[in-house]
Tab-separated table of C-alpha atoms in Angstrom:
chain	number	residue	atom	x	y	z
A	515	MET	CA	10.197	-14.824	-16.403
A	516	SER	CA	8.267	-11.741	-15.540
A	517	PHE	CA	9.974	-9.636	-18.164
A	518	LEU	CA	7.204	-9.828	-20.726
A	519	ARG	CA	4.594	-9.090	-18.171
A	520	THR	CA	6.359	-6.091	-16.753
A	521	ALA	CA	7.165	-4.863	-20.220
A	522	THR	CA	3.513	-4.860	-21.223
A	523	TRP	CA	2.626	-3.375	-17.865
A	524	ALA	CA	5.088	-0.596	-18.499
A	525	LEU	CA	3.508	0.126	-21.848
A	526	ARG	CA	0.003	0.209	-20.473
A	527	PRO	CA	-0.303	3.349	-18.405
A	528	SER	CA	0.070	5.866	-21.209
A	529	SER	CA	-2.590	4.363	-23.439
A	530	GLN	CA	-4.867	3.823	-20.495
A	531	LEU	CA	-4.294	7.331	-19.305
A	532	LEU	CA	-5.685	8.741	-22.539
A	533	THR	CA	-8.835	6.640	-22.572
A	534	ARG	CA	-9.512	6.999	-18.869
A	535	ARG	CA	-8.873	10.686	-18.793
A	536	ALA	CA	-11.161	11.179	-21.750
A	537	VAL	CA	-14.013	9.107	-20.397
A	538	LEU	CA	-13.633	9.471	-16.663
A	539	PRO	CA	-12.147	12.742	-15.597
A	540	ALA	CA	-10.982	12.868	-11.994
A	541	THR	CA	-12.532	9.610	-10.878
A	542	SER	CA	-10.669	7.253	-8.629
A	543	PHE	CA	-8.378	4.558	-9.955
A	544	ALA	CA	-11.143	2.091	-9.174
A	545	VAL	CA	-12.779	2.138	-12.562
A	546	ARG	CA	-10.994	-0.411	-14.690
A	547	HIS	CA	-11.684	-3.968	-15.533
A	548	LEU	CA	-12.480	-6.056	-12.520
A	549	SER	CA	-14.050	-9.146	-14.050
A	550	ASP	CA	-16.704	-11.137	-12.230
A	551	SER	CA	-14.375	-14.121	-11.977
A	552	THR	CA	-11.548	-12.097	-10.411
A	553	LYS	CA	-14.007	-10.442	-8.053
A	554	LYS	CA	-15.234	-13.875	-7.007
A	555	THR	CA	-11.674	-15.123	-6.498
A	556	ILE	CA	-10.989	-12.170	-4.201
A	557	GLU	CA	-14.251	-12.440	-2.278
A	558	ASP	CA	-13.899	-16.191	-1.796
A	559	ALA	CA	-10.340	-15.684	-0.582
A	560	ILE	CA	-11.067	-12.960	1.926
A	561	HIS	CA	-14.206	-14.616	3.266
A	562	ASN	CA	-12.801	-18.136	3.543
A	563	ASN	CA	-9.527	-17.094	5.151
A	564	LYS	CA	-9.088	-14.979	8.266
A	565	LEU	CA	-5.819	-13.493	7.044
A	566	VAL	CA	-5.081	-12.817	3.391
A	567	VAL	CA	-2.188	-10.851	1.923
A	568	PHE	CA	-2.019	-9.866	-1.723
A	569	MET	CA	1.691	-9.459	-2.255
A	570	LYS	CA	4.591	-9.528	-4.669
A	571	GLY	CA	6.273	-12.900	-4.495
A	572	THR	CA	5.704	-15.498	-1.802
A	573	PRO	CA	6.167	-15.457	1.994
A	574	ASP	CA	9.460	-17.314	1.539
A	575	MET	CA	10.592	-15.146	-1.356
A	576	PRO	CA	8.972	-11.710	-1.319
A	577	GLN	CA	9.787	-9.747	-4.464
A	578	CYS	CA	9.420	-6.305	-2.924
A	579	GLY	CA	10.579	-4.669	0.287
A	580	PHE	CA	7.079	-3.611	1.295
A	581	SER	CA	5.723	-7.128	0.871
A	582	ARG	CA	8.722	-8.441	2.782
A	583	ALA	CA	8.080	-6.000	5.629
A	584	VAL	CA	4.494	-7.209	5.975
A	585	MET	CA	5.683	-10.830	6.128
A	586	GLN	CA	8.218	-9.858	8.800
A	587	ILE	CA	5.566	-8.095	10.864
A	588	LEU	CA	3.290	-11.154	10.740
A	589	THR	CA	6.202	-13.413	11.649
A	590	VAL	CA	7.143	-11.229	14.608
A	591	GLN	CA	3.508	-11.262	15.695
A	592	GLY	CA	3.695	-15.026	15.837
A	593	VAL	CA	1.316	-15.861	13.005
A	594	ASP	CA	1.683	-19.452	11.799
A	595	MET	CA	2.763	-18.529	8.286
A	596	LYS	CA	2.032	-21.993	6.924
A	597	LYS	CA	-1.375	-22.564	8.507
A	598	SER	CA	-2.989	-19.214	9.187
A	599	LEU	CA	-1.851	-17.094	6.286
A	600	LYS	CA	-3.196	-17.135	2.743
A	601	THR	CA	-1.183	-15.161	0.218
A	602	PHE	CA	-1.587	-14.377	-3.456
A	603	ASN	CA	1.402	-13.578	-5.615
A	604	ILE	CA	0.000	-10.828	-7.790
A	605	LEU	CA	3.136	-10.855	-9.955
A	606	ALA	CA	1.956	-14.228	-11.251
A	607	ASP	CA	-1.539	-13.000	-12.143
A	608	GLU	CA	-1.924	-9.729	-13.985
A	609	GLU	CA	-5.696	-9.778	-13.735
A	610	LEU	CA	-5.553	-10.201	-9.983
A	611	ARG	CA	-2.942	-7.477	-9.781
A	612	SER	CA	-5.174	-4.859	-11.349
A	613	GLY	CA	-8.298	-6.450	-9.881
A	614	ILE	CA	-7.263	-6.197	-6.248
A	615	LYS	CA	-6.250	-2.559	-6.659
A	616	GLU	CA	-9.694	-1.854	-7.995
A	617	TYR	CA	-11.497	-4.039	-5.468
A	618	SER	CA	-9.851	-2.317	-2.499
A	619	SER	CA	-9.685	1.112	-4.155
A	620	TRP	CA	-6.049	1.102	-3.160
A	621	PRO	CA	-3.338	1.643	-5.753
A	622	THR	CA	-0.434	-0.216	-4.181
A	623	ILE	CA	0.633	-3.711	-3.162
A	624	PRO	CA	0.828	-5.351	-0.588
A	625	GLN	CA	-2.745	-5.369	0.686
A	626	VAL	CA	-3.796	-7.080	3.892
A	627	TYR	CA	-7.267	-8.395	4.676
A	628	ILE	CA	-8.267	-9.645	8.125
A	629	ASN	CA	-11.629	-11.367	8.524
A	630	GLY	CA	-12.820	-10.051	5.169
A	631	GLU	CA	-11.943	-6.454	5.949
A	632	PHE	CA	-9.307	-4.422	4.149
A	633	ILE	CA	-6.729	-3.345	6.721
A	634	GLY	CA	-4.214	-1.514	4.578
A	635	GLY	CA	-0.746	-1.722	3.118
A	636	CYS	CA	2.722	-1.760	4.597
A	637	ASP	CA	2.635	1.635	6.355
A	638	ILE	CA	-0.650	0.938	8.089
A	639	MET	CA	0.464	-2.548	9.111
A	640	LEU	CA	3.599	-1.050	10.614
A	641	ASN	CA	1.556	1.572	12.483
A	642	LEU	CA	-0.852	-1.063	13.798
A	643	HIS	CA	2.065	-3.283	14.768
A	644	GLN	CA	3.776	-0.511	16.710
A	645	SER	CA	0.612	0.657	18.440
A	646	GLY	CA	-0.306	-2.849	19.545
A	647	GLU	CA	-3.596	-2.790	17.644
A	648	LEU	CA	-2.455	-5.465	15.224
A	649	GLU	CA	-1.846	-7.899	18.039
A	650	SER	CA	-5.346	-7.308	19.382
A	651	MET	CA	-6.823	-7.871	15.948
A	652	LEU	CA	-4.859	-11.074	15.391
A	653	VAL	CA	-5.711	-12.411	18.848
A	654	LYS	CA	-9.381	-11.574	18.322
A	655	GLU	CA	-9.428	-13.605	15.120
A	656	GLY	CA	-7.559	-16.472	16.742
A	657	LEU	CA	-4.596	-15.975	14.431
A	658	VAL	CA	-2.092	-15.716	17.280
A	659	GLU	CA	-2.113	-16.832	20.892
A	660	PRO	CA	-2.535	-14.031	23.405
A	661	GLU	CA	0.766	-12.956	24.938
A	662	PRO	CA	1.117	-14.426	28.430
A	663	GLU	CA	0.826	-11.779	31.127
A	664	GLU	CA	4.065	-10.245	32.273
A	665	ASN	CA	3.842	-11.600	35.785
A	666	PRO	CA	1.984	-14.844	35.421
A	667	ARG	CA	0.826	-16.394	38.646
A	668	ALA	CA	2.670	-19.640	38.388
B	24	MET	CA	21.626	18.826	0.271
B	25	ALA	CA	24.319	17.271	-1.865
B	26	SER	CA	22.216	14.459	-3.233
B	27	GLN	CA	19.255	16.618	-4.144
B	28	GLN	CA	18.163	16.085	-7.705
B	29	GLU	CA	16.170	18.318	-9.911
B	30	GLU	CA	12.505	17.864	-9.170
B	31	GLY	CA	10.657	15.864	-11.825
B	32	PRO	CA	7.039	16.212	-12.952
B	33	VAL	CA	5.694	13.516	-10.622
B	34	THR	CA	7.324	15.135	-7.589
B	35	THR	CA	5.949	18.498	-8.634
B	36	GLY	CA	2.519	16.927	-9.159
B	37	ILE	CA	2.553	15.329	-5.706
B	38	ARG	CA	3.642	18.585	-4.115
B	39	SER	CA	1.055	20.770	-5.775
B	40	THR	CA	-1.791	18.269	-5.372
B	41	LEU	CA	-1.135	17.660	-1.685
B	42	THR	CA	-0.560	21.336	-0.963
B	43	GLU	CA	-3.912	22.155	-2.490
B	44	LEU	CA	-5.709	19.210	-0.879
B	45	LEU	CA	-4.305	19.430	2.632
B	46	ASN	CA	-2.930	22.921	3.113
B	47	PRO	CA	-0.147	21.208	5.081
B	48	VAL	CA	1.835	22.625	7.972
B	49	SER	CA	4.756	20.644	6.599
B	50	LEU	CA	5.232	18.468	3.542
B	51	GLU	CA	8.322	16.422	2.872
B	52	ILE	CA	8.695	14.422	-0.337
B	53	VAL	CA	11.631	12.065	-0.737
B	54	ASN	CA	12.240	10.328	-4.055
B	55	ASP	CA	13.475	6.819	-3.252
B	56	SER	CA	13.185	5.522	-6.797
B	57	SER	CA	16.867	4.792	-7.296
B	58	LYS	CA	16.760	2.347	-4.379
B	59	HIS	CA	14.089	0.334	-6.151
B	60	ALA	CA	15.224	0.618	-9.772
B	61	HIS	CA	16.545	-2.950	-9.791
B	62	HIS	CA	13.258	-4.514	-8.661
B	63	SER	CA	11.638	-6.944	-11.070
B	64	ALA	CA	8.533	-4.800	-11.278
B	65	MET	CA	10.672	-1.875	-12.438
B	66	ARG	CA	12.237	-3.685	-15.388
B	67	GLY	CA	11.574	-1.769	-18.560
B	68	VAL	CA	10.488	1.308	-16.602
B	69	THR	CA	12.508	4.376	-17.469
B	70	SER	CA	10.833	6.820	-15.096
B	71	LYS	CA	13.063	8.087	-12.315
B	72	GLU	CA	9.982	8.896	-10.256
B	73	THR	CA	8.355	5.661	-9.134
B	74	HIS	CA	8.943	5.347	-5.379
B	75	PHE	CA	8.387	8.125	-2.867
B	76	ARG	CA	8.264	8.711	0.846
B	77	VAL	CA	5.904	11.464	1.860
B	78	SER	CA	5.526	12.961	5.331
B	79	VAL	CA	2.620	15.350	5.746
B	80	VAL	CA	1.409	17.266	8.747
B	81	SER	CA	-2.032	18.778	8.270
B	82	GLU	CA	-5.116	19.818	10.190
B	83	ALA	CA	-7.107	18.104	7.452
B	84	PHE	CA	-6.304	14.731	9.040
B	85	GLU	CA	-8.027	15.620	12.294
B	86	GLY	CA	-10.600	12.994	13.252
B	87	LYS	CA	-9.598	10.635	10.429
B	88	THR	CA	-8.117	7.159	10.700
B	89	THR	CA	-4.818	6.359	9.048
B	90	MET	CA	-6.731	4.432	6.409
B	91	GLN	CA	-8.916	7.447	5.648
B	92	ARG	CA	-5.872	9.740	5.489
B	93	HIS	CA	-4.080	7.432	3.080
B	94	ARG	CA	-7.186	7.087	0.942
B	95	MET	CA	-7.521	10.874	0.686
B	96	ILE	CA	-4.005	11.063	-0.655
B	97	TYR	CA	-4.223	8.062	-2.958
B	98	THR	CA	-7.450	9.301	-4.490
B	99	ALA	CA	-6.013	12.749	-5.069
B	100	LEU	CA	-2.936	11.287	-6.744
B	101	THR	CA	-4.785	9.103	-9.252
B	102	SER	CA	-3.195	10.778	-12.251
B	103	GLU	CA	0.287	10.390	-10.745
B	104	PHE	CA	-0.355	6.663	-10.212
B	105	ASP	CA	-1.548	6.402	-13.811
B	106	ALA	CA	1.594	8.171	-14.949
B	107	GLY	CA	3.859	5.562	-13.374
B	108	LEU	CA	3.948	6.325	-9.653
B	109	HIS	CA	4.390	2.876	-8.154
B	110	ALA	CA	4.905	3.117	-4.403
B	111	LEU	CA	4.135	5.752	-1.842
B	112	SER	CA	5.187	5.420	1.755
B	113	LEU	CA	3.010	7.759	3.782
B	114	ASN	CA	3.426	9.363	7.159
B	115	THR	CA	0.292	11.356	7.928
B	116	LYS	CA	-0.015	13.341	11.147
B	117	THR	CA	-1.987	16.208	12.570
B	118	PRO	CA	-0.131	19.109	14.229
B	119	ALA	CA	-1.515	17.914	17.589
B	120	GLU	CA	-0.084	14.436	17.044
B	121	VAL	CA	3.318	15.851	16.157
B	122	ALA	CA	3.295	17.962	19.330
B	123	LYS	CA	2.461	14.877	21.374
B	124	ILE	CA	5.320	12.900	19.843
B	125	SER	CA	7.910	15.597	20.402
B	126	LYS	CA	6.848	15.872	24.051
B	127	ALA	CA	7.071	12.127	24.657
């Protein structure tokens, strides 16, 4: 299904490279073609949902190990994956795929937004998960219940 | 190393760009592309240099968040991303952080 899309994607970089290099030497990857409608889609999504992940595939069927890892982290954290998580499958929307990279100034997928703020990709999520910061962020936004204390006074 | 392949242009580009940018204490670049060659996104892609793991230790990261460190690297590697670099797993530490980890 995605063959045509990936085939055209594969053809794109070289032609784009020439034009972008010629016009925009040494700028960031953020100067492409983020349309107003895609920008609005992204802004609506990240402002109307506390937790948004732009990923490859779906939470049930991630199409990439990095996207899968982010889903696993959120599951381990106890996020209600049906209720509290909004995901976009960027493999199904080429405009969103390039648009989100430009919007976040971040060249790779997955991308996680919490409360409208770009948090990072897989590596950063893993770091935040291991350090305990992710739990604090999720609790703060009401996305997970706080962990009961270790010695609860029963 | 038995499995070491000849270094391709993307690997060389990453190495020289990051060396110049960060003056790193250590820089390790692992090409993981073969592990991802079967992914749907890689269909029709002939490059053998799409997925990398990079571990960098540099003073240049001092006082910067992980996000800021990753952004520094991503921005510097724009031309590599345009040339087909697809995924970069980053481990960015300062020498002080490495010392702390090895003590722990």
